[in-house]
mmCIF file of C-alpha atoms in Angstrom:
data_model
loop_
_atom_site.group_PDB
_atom_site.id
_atom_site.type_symbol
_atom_site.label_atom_id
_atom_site.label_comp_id
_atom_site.label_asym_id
_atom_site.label_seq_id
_atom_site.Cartn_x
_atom_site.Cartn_y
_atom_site.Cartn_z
ATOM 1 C CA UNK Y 479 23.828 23.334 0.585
ATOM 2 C CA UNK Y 480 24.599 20.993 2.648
ATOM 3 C CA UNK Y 481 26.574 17.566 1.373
ATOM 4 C CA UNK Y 482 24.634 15.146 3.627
ATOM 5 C CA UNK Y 483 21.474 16.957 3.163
ATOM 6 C CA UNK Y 484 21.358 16.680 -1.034
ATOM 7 C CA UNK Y 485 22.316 12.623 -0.221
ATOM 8 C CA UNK Y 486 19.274 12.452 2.504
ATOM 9 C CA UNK Y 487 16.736 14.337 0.079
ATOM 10 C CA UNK Y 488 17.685 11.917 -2.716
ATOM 11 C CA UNK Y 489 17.269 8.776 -0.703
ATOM 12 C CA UNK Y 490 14.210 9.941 0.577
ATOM 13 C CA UNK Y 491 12.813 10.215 -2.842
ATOM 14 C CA UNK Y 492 14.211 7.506 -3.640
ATOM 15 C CA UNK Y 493 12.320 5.628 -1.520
ATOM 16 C CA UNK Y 494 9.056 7.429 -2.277
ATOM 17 C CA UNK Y 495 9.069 6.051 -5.955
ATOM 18 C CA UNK Y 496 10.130 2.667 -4.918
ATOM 19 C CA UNK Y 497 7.012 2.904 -2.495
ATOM 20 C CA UNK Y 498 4.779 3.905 -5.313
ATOM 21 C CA UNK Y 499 6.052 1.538 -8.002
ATOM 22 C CA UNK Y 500 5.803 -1.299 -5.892
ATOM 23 C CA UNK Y 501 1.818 -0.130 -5.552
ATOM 24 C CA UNK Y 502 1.175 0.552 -8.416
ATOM 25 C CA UNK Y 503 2.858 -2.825 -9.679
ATOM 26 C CA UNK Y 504 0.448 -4.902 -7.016
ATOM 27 C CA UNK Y 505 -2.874 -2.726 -8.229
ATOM 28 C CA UNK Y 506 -1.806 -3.790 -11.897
ATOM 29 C CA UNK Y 507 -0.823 -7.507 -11.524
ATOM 30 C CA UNK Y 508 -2.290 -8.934 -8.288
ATOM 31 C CA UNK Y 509 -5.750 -9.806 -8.300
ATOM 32 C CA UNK Y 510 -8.212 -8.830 -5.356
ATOM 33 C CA UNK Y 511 -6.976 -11.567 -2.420
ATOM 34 C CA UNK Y 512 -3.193 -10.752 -3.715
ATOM 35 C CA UNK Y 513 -4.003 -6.978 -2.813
ATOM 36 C CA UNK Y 514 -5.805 -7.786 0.098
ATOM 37 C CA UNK Y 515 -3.071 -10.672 0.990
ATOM 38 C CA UNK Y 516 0.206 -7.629 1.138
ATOM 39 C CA UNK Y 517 -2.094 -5.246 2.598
ATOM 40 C CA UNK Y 518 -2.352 -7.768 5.667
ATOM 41 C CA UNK Y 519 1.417 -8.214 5.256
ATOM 42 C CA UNK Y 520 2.754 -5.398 4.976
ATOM 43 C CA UNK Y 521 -0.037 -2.710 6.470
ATOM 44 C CA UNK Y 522 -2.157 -4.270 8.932
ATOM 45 C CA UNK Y 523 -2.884 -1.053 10.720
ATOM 46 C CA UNK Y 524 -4.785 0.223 7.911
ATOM 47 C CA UNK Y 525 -7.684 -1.751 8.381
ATOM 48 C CA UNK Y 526 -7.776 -1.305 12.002
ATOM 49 C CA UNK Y 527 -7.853 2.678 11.140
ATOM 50 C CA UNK Y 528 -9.693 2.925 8.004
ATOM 51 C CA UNK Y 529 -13.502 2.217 7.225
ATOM 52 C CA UNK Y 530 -14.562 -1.059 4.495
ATOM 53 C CA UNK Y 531 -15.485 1.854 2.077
ATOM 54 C CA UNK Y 532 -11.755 3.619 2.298
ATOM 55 C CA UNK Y 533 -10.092 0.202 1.889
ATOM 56 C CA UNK Y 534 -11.968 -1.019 -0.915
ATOM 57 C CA UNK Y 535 -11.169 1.797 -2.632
ATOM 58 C CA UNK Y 536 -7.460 2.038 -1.592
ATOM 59 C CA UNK Y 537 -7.160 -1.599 -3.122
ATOM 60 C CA UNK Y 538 -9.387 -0.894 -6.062
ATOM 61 C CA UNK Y 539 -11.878 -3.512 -5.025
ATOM 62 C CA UNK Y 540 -15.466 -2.673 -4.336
ATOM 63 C CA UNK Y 541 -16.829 -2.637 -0.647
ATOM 64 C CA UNK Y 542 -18.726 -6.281 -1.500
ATOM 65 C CA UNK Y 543 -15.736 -8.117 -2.555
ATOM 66 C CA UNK Y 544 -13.808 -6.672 0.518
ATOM 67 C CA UNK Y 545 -16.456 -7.792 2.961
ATOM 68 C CA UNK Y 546 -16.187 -11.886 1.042
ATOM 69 C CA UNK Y 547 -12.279 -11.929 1.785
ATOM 70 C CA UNK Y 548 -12.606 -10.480 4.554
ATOM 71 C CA UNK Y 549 -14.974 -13.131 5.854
ATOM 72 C CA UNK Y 550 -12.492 -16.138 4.231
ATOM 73 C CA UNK Y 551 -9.861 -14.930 5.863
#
């Protein structure tokens, strides 16, 4: 194979568990508005594209407590 290839594939995954720890991390520390705070941060697209019911349950939360930060925010 390819030197710069195996380097490339290895970064990439890299990255990919970096991603996912850092998730994984916010679900198990942050509370609801902490969640809800990044996602704004860091992925505001997603709730332009996704329904209330998809995002609650992409940040654990049900669709209730979404709607109440969404409306203090």
């Amino acid at each position: 194979t390819i030197p710069s290839w195996d380097k490339m594939y290895i970064y990439i995954l890299e990255y990919g568990l970096t991603v996912i720890n850092s998730r994984l991390n916010g679900l198990l520390t942050q509370n609801a508005t902490g969640r809800y705070r990044d996602l704004l941060k860091n992925n505001p697209e997603l709730i332009q594209r996704l329904s209330n019911a998809n995002l609650a349950a992409y940040l654990n939360i049900s669709p209730e407590t979404l709607s109440r930060l969404k409306s203090q925010m």
